[in-house]
Amino acid sequence: MENQYFVGWGTLALINAGLAQGKNRSGLNWFFLSLLFGPIATLIIVVWDKLPEQN
Protein backbone atom coordinates (compact mmCIF):
# COMPACT_ATOMS: atom_id res chain seq x y z
CA MET A 1 0.00 0.00 0.00
CA GLU A 2 2.88 2.37 0.73
CA ASN A 3 4.28 2.08 -2.79
CA GLN A 4 0.98 3.18 -4.30
CA TYR A 5 1.16 6.41 -2.32
CA PHE A 6 4.60 7.26 -3.74
CA VAL A 7 3.60 6.33 -7.29
CA GLY A 8 0.52 8.55 -7.09
CA TRP A 9 2.46 11.47 -5.62
CA GLY A 10 5.11 11.16 -8.35
CA THR A 11 2.46 10.99 -11.05
CA LEU A 12 0.84 14.14 -9.69
CA ALA A 13 4.23 15.89 -9.80
CA LEU A 14 4.65 14.94 -13.47
CA ILE A 15 1.15 16.15 -14.31
CA ASN A 16 1.84 19.44 -12.53
CA ALA A 17 5.06 19.89 -14.48
CA GLY A 18 3.09 19.50 -17.71
CA LEU A 19 0.44 21.96 -16.55
CA ALA A 20 3.14 24.46 -15.60
CA GLN A 21 4.83 24.21 -18.99
CA GLY A 22 1.45 24.77 -20.64
CA LYS A 23 1.25 28.06 -18.74
CA ASN A 24 4.80 29.11 -19.76
CA ARG A 25 6.32 28.33 -16.36
CA SER A 26 9.29 26.17 -15.45
CA GLY A 27 8.21 22.53 -15.48
CA LEU A 28 11.27 21.38 -13.54
CA ASN A 29 10.73 23.87 -10.72
CA TRP A 30 7.06 22.95 -10.47
CA PHE A 31 7.93 19.24 -10.49
CA PHE A 32 10.06 19.70 -7.38
CA LEU A 33 7.50 21.99 -5.73
CA SER A 34 4.85 19.37 -6.42
CA LEU A 35 6.94 16.69 -4.73
CA LEU A 36 6.85 18.84 -1.60
CA PHE A 37 3.34 20.32 -1.72
CA GLY A 38 1.38 17.93 -3.96
CA PRO A 39 -2.27 18.95 -4.44
CA ILE A 40 -1.64 22.46 -3.13
CA ALA A 41 0.80 23.03 -6.01
CA THR A 42 -1.85 21.74 -8.43
CA LEU A 43 -4.34 24.27 -7.12
CA ILE A 44 -1.84 27.12 -7.50
CA ILE A 45 -0.96 26.15 -11.08
CA VAL A 46 -4.61 25.89 -12.10
CA VAL A 47 -5.58 29.23 -10.53
CA TRP A 48 -2.68 31.29 -11.89
CA ASP A 49 -3.01 32.92 -15.28
CA LYS A 50 -0.83 31.93 -18.21
CA LEU A 51 2.36 33.97 -18.58
CA PRO A 52 2.86 35.81 -21.87
CA GLU A 53 5.38 34.19 -24.19
CA GLN A 54 8.84 35.75 -24.29
CA ASN A 55 10.35 36.62 -27.66
CSV table of C-alpha atoms in Angstrom, one decimal:
chain,number,residue,atom,x,y,z
A,1,MET,CA,0.0,0.0,0.0
A,2,GLU,CA,2.9,2.4,0.7
A,3,ASN,CA,4.3,2.1,-2.8
A,4,GLN,CA,1.0,3.2,-4.3
A,5,TYR,CA,1.2,6.4,-2.3
A,6,PHE,CA,4.6,7.3,-3.7
A,7,VAL,CA,3.6,6.3,-7.3
A,8,GLY,CA,0.5,8.5,-7.1
A,9,TRP,CA,2.5,11.5,-5.6
A,10,GLY,CA,5.1,11.2,-8.3
A,11,THR,CA,2.5,11.0,-11.1
A,12,LEU,CA,0.8,14.1,-9.7
A,13,ALA,CA,4.2,15.9,-9.8
A,14,LEU,CA,4.6,14.9,-13.5
A,15,ILE,CA,1.1,16.2,-14.3
A,16,ASN,CA,1.8,19.4,-12.5
A,17,ALA,CA,5.1,19.9,-14.5
A,18,GLY,CA,3.1,19.5,-17.7
A,19,LEU,CA,0.4,22.0,-16.5
A,20,ALA,CA,3.1,24.5,-15.6
A,21,GLN,CA,4.8,24.2,-19.0
A,22,GLY,CA,1.5,24.8,-20.6
A,23,LYS,CA,1.2,28.1,-18.7
A,24,ASN,CA,4.8,29.1,-19.8
A,25,ARG,CA,6.3,28.3,-16.4
A,26,SER,CA,9.3,26.2,-15.5
A,27,GLY,CA,8.2,22.5,-15.5
A,28,LEU,CA,11.3,21.4,-13.5
A,29,ASN,CA,10.7,23.9,-10.7
A,30,TRP,CA,7.1,22.9,-10.5
A,31,PHE,CA,7.9,19.2,-10.5
A,32,PHE,CA,10.1,19.7,-7.4
A,33,LEU,CA,7.5,22.0,-5.7
A,34,SER,CA,4.9,19.4,-6.4
A,35,LEU,CA,6.9,16.7,-4.7
A,36,LEU,CA,6.8,18.8,-1.6
A,37,PHE,CA,3.3,20.3,-1.7
A,38,GLY,CA,1.4,17.9,-4.0
A,39,PRO,CA,-2.3,18.9,-4.4
A,40,ILE,CA,-1.6,22.5,-3.1
A,41,ALA,CA,0.8,23.0,-6.0
A,42,THR,CA,-1.9,21.7,-8.4
A,43,LEU,CA,-4.3,24.3,-7.1
A,44,ILE,CA,-1.8,27.1,-7.5
A,45,ILE,CA,-1.0,26.1,-11.1
A,46,VAL,CA,-4.6,25.9,-12.1
A,47,VAL,CA,-5.6,29.2,-10.5
A,48,TRP,CA,-2.7,31.3,-11.9
A,49,ASP,CA,-3.0,32.9,-15.3
A,50,LYS,CA,-0.8,31.9,-18.2
A,51,LEU,CA,2.4,34.0,-18.6
A,52,PRO,CA,2.9,35.8,-21.9
A,53,GLU,CA,5.4,34.2,-24.2
A,54,GLN,CA,8.8,35.8,-24.3
A,55,ASN,CA,10.4,36.6,-27.7
